[in-house]
MMTF fields as JSON, N, C-alpha, C and O atoms, coordinates in Angstrom:
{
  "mmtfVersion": "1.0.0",
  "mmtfProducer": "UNKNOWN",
  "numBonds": 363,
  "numAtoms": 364,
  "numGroups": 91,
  "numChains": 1,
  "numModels": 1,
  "chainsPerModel": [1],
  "groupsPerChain": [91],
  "chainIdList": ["A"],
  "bondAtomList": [4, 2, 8, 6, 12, 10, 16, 14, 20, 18, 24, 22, 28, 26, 32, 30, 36, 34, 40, 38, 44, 42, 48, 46, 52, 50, 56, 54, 60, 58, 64, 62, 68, 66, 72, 70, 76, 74, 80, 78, 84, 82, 88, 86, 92, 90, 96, 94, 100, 98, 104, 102, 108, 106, 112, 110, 116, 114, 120, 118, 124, 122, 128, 126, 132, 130, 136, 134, 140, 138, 144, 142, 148, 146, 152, 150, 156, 154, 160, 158, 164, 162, 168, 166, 172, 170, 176, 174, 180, 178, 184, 182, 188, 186, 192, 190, 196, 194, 200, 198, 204, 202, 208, 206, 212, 210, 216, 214, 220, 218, 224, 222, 228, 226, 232, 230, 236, 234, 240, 238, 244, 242, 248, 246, 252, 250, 256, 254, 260, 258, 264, 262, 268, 266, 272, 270, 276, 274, 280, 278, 284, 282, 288, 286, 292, 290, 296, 294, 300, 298, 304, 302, 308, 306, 312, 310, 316, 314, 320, 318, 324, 322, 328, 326, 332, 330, 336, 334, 340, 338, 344, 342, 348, 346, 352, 350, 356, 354, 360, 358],
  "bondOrderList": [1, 1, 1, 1, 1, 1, 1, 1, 1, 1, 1, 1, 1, 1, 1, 1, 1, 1, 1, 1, 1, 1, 1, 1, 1, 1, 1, 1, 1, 1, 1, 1, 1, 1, 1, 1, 1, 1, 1, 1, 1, 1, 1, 1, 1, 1, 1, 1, 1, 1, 1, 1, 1, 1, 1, 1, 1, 1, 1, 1, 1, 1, 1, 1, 1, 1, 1, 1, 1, 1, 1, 1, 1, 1, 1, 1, 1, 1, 1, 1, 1, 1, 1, 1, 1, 1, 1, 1, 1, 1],
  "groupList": [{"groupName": "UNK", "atomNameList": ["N", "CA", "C", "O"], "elementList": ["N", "C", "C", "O"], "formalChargeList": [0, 0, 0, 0], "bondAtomList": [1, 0, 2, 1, 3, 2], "bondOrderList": [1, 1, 2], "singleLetterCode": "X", "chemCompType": "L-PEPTIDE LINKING"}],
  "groupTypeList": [0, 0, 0, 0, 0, 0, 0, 0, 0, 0, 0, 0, 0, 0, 0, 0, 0, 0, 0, 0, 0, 0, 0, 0, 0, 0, 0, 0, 0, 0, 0, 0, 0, 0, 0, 0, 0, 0, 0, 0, 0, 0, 0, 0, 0, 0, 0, 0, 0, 0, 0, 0, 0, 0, 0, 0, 0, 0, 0, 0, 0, 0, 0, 0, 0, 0, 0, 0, 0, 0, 0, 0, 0, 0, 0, 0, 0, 0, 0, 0, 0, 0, 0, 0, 0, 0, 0, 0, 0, 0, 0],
  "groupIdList": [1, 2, 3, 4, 5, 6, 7, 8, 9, 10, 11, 12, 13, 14, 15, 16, 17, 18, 19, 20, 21, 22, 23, 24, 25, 26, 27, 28, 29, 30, 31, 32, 33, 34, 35, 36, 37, 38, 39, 40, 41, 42, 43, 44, 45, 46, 47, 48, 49, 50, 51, 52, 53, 54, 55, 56, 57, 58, 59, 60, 61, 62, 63, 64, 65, 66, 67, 68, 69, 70, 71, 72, 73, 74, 75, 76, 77, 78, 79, 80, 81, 82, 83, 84, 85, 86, 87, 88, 89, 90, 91],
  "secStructList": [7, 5, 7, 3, 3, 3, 3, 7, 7, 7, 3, 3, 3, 3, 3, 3, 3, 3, 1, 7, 2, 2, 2, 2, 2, 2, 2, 2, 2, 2, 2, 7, 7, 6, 6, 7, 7, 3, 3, 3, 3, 3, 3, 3, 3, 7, 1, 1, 1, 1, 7, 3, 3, 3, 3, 3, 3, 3, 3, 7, 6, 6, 7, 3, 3, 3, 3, 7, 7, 1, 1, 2, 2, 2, 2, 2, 6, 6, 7, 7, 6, 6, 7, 7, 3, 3, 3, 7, 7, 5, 7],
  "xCoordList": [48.369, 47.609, 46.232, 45.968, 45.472, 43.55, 43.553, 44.419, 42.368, 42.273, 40.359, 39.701, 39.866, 38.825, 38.02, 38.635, 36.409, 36.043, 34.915, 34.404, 34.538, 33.485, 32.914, 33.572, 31.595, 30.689, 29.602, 29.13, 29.49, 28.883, 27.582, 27.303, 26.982, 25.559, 24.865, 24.165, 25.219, 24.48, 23.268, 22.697, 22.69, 20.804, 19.963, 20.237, 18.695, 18.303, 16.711, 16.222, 16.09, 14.993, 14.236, 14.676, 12.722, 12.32, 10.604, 10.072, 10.061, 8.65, 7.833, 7.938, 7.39, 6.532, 4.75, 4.144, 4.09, 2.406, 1.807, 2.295, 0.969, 0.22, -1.348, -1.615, -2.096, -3.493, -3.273, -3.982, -2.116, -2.334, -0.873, 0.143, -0.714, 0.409, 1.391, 2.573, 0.474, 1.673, 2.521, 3.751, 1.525, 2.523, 3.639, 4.758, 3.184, 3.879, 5.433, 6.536, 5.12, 6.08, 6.929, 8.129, 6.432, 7.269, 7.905, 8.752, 7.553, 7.968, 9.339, 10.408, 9.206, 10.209, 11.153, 12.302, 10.857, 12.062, 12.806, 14.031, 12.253, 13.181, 14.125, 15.331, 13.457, 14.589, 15.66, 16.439, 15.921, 16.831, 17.738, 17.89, 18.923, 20.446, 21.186, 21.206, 21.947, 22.411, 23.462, 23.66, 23.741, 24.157, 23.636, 24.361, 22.247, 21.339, 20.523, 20.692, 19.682, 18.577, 17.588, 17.972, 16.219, 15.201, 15.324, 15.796, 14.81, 14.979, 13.433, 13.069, 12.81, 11.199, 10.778, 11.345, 9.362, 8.612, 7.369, 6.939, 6.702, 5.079, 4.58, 5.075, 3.55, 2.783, 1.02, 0.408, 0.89, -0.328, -1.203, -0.892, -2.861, -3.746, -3.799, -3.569, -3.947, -4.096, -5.777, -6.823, -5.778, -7.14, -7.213, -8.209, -6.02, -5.867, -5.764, -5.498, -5.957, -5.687, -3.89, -3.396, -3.471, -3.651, -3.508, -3.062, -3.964, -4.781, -3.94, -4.28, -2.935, -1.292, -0.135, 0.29, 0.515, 1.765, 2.771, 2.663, 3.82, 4.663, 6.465, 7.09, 6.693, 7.603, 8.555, 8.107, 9.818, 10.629, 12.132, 12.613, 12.722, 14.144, 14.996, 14.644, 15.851, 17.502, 18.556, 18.79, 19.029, 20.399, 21.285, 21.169, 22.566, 23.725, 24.91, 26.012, 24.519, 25.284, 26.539, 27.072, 26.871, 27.953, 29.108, 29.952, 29.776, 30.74, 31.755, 31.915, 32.316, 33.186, 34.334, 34.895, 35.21, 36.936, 37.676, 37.241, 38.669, 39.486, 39.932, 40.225, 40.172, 40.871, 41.914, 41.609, 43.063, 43.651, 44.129, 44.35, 44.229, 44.575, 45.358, 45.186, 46.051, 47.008, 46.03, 46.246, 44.57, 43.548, 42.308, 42.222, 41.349, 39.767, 39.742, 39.643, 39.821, 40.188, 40.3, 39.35, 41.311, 41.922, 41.437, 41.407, 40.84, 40.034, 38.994, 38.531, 38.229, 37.155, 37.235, 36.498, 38.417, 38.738, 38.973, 39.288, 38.874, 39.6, 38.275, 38.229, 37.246, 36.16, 35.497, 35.115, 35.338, 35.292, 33.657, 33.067, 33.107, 31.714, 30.725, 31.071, 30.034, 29.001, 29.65, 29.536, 30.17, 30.589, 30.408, 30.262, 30.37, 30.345, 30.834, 30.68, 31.09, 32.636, 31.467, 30.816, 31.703, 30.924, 31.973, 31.583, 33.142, 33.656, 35.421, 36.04, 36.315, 37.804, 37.684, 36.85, 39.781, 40.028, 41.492, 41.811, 42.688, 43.91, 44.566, 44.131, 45.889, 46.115, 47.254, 47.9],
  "yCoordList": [-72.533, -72.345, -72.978, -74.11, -72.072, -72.882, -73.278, -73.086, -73.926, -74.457, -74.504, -75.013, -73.672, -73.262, -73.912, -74.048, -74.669, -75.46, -74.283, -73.755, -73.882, -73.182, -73.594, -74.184, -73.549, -74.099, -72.972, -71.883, -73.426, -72.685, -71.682, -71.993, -70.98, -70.427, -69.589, -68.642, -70.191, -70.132, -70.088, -71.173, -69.128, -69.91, -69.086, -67.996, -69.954, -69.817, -69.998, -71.004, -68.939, -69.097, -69.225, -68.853, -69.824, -70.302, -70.216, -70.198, -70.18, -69.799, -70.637, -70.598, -71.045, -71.933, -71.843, -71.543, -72.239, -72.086, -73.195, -73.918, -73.236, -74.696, -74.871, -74.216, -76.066, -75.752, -77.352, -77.636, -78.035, -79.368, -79.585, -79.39, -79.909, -80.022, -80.706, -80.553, -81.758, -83.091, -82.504, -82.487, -81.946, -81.288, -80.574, -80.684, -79.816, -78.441, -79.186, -78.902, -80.215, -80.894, -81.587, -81.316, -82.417, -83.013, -82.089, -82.547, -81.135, -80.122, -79.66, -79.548, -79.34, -78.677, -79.685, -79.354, -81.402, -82.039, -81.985, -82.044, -81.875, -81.894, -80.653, -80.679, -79.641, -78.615, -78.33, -77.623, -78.738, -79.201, -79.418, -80.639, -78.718, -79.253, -79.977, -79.974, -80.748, -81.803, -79.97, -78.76, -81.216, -80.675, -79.649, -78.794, -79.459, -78.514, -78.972, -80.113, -78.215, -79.081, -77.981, -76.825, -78.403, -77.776, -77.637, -78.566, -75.983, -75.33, -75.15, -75.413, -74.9, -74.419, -74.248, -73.805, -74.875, -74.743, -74.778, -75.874, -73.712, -73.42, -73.27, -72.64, -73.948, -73.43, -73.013, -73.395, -72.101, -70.656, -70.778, -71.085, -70.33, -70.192, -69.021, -68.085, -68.71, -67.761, -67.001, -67.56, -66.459, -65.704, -65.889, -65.959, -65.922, -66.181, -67.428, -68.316, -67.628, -69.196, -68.398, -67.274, -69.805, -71.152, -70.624, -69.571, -71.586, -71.406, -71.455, -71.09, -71.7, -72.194, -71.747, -71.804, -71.053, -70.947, -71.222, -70.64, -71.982, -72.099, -70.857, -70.456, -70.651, -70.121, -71.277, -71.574, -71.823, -72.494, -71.976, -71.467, -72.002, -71.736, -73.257, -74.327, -72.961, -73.909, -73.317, -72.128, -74.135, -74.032, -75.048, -76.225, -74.176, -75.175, -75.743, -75.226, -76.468, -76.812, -78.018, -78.335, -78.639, -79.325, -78.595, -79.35, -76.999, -76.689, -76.257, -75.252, -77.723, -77.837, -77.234, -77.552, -76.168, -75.624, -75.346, -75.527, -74.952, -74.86, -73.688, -73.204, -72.819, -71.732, -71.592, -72.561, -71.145, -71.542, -69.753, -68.972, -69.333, -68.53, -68.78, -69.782, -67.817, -67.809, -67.776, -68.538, -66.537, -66.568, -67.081, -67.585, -66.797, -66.925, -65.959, -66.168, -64.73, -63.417, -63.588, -63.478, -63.865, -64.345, -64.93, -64.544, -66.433, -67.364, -66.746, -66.992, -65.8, -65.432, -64.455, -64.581, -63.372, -62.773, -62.925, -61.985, -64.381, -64.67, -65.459, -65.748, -65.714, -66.515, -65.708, -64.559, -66.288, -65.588, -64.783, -65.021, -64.201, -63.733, -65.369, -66.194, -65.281, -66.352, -68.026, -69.147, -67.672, -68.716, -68.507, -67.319, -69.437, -69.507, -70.07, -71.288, -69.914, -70.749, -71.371, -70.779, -73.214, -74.329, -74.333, -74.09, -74.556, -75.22, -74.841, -74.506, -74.986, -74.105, -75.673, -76.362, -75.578, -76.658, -76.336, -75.695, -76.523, -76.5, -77.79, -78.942, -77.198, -77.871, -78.519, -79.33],
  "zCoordList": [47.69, 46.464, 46.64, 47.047, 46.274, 46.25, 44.957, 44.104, 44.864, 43.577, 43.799, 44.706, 42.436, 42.529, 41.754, 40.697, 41.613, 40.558, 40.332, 41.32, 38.981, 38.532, 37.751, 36.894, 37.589, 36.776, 35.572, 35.901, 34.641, 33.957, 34.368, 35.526, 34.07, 34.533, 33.846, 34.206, 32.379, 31.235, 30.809, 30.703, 30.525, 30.317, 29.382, 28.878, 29.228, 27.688, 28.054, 28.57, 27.717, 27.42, 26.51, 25.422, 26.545, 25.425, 25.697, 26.807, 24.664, 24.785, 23.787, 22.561, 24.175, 23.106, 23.273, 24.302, 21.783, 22.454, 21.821, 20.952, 22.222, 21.343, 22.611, 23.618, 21.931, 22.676, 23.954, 24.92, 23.452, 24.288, 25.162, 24.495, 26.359, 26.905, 27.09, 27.397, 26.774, 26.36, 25.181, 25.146, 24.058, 22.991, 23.169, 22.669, 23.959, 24.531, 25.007, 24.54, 26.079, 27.085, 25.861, 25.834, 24.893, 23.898, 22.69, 21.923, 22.628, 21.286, 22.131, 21.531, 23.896, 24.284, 24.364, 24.071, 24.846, 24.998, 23.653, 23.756, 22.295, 21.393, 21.494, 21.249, 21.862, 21.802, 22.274, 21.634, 23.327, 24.535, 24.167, 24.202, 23.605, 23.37, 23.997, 25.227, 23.252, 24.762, 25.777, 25.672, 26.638, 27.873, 28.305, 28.814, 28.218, 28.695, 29.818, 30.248, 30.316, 31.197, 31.682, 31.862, 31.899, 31.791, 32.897, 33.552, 33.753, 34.904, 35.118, 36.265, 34.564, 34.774, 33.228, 32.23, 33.535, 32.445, 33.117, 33.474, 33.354, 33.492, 32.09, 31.155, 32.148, 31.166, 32.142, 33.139, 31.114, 31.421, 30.191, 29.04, 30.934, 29.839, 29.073, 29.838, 28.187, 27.666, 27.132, 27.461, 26.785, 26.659, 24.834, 24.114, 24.539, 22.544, 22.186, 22.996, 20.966, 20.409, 20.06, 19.963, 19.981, 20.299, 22.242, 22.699, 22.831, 24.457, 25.058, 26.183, 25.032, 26.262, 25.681, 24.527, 27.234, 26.817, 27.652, 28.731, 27.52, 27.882, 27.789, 26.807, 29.253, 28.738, 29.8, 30.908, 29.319, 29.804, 30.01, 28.998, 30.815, 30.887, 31.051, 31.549, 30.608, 30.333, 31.079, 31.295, 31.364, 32.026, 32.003, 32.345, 31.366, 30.493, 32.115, 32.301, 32.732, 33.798, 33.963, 35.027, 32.463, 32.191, 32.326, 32.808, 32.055, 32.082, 33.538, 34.23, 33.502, 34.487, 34.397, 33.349, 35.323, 34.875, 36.395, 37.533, 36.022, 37.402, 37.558, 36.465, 38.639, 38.489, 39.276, 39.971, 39.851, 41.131, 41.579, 40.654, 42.87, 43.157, 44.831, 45.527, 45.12, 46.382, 47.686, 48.629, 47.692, 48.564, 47.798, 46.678, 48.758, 48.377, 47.598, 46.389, 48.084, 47.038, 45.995, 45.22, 45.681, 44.481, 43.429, 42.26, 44.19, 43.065, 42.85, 41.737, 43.648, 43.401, 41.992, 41.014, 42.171, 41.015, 39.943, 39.214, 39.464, 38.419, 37.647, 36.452, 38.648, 38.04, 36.791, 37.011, 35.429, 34.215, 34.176, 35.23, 33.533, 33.79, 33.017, 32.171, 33.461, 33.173, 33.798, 33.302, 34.762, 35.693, 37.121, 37.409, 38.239, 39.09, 40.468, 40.385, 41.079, 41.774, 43.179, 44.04, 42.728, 43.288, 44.374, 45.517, 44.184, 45.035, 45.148, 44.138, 46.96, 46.57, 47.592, 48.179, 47.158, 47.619, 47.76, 46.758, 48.692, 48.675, 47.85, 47.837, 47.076, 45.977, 46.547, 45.883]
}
């Protein structure tokens, strides 16, 4: 028997605008749900007011689970959609 660990691979984008970046950088840490975590955040000039924009992505990478199957095959088949299989291990 394997025993399969999968992890979440959840994610969330987010767009924000404003003219100053520190703003920008602090408006997004509030948004940040816990067990989230910021993947990229460029921020870009813009040609409009307000002058900057940020678009940021999240990614929910706390959700730890197990799956177990007889092959690799197997565990692989069973991994749910919006998961991802980190790691197999004999049980």
């Amino acid at each position: 028997m394997l025993v399969g660990v999968i992890q979440s691979t959840r994610i969330q984008e987010l767009t924000l605008t404003g003219d100053d970046t520190e703003d920008l950088r602090e408006r997004l840490a509030a948004q940040v749900p816990d067990g989230w975590v910021v993947t990229d955040s460029p921020i870009t000039k813009t040609k409009q007011v307000p002058s900057l924009s940020m678009a940021a992505k999240l990614a929910h990478w706390g959700d730890l689970a197990e799956v177990e199957g007889e092959s690799i095959d197997a565990v692989r088949a069973v991994v749910p959609d919006g998961y991802r299989l980190i790691l197999v291990r004999r049980h």
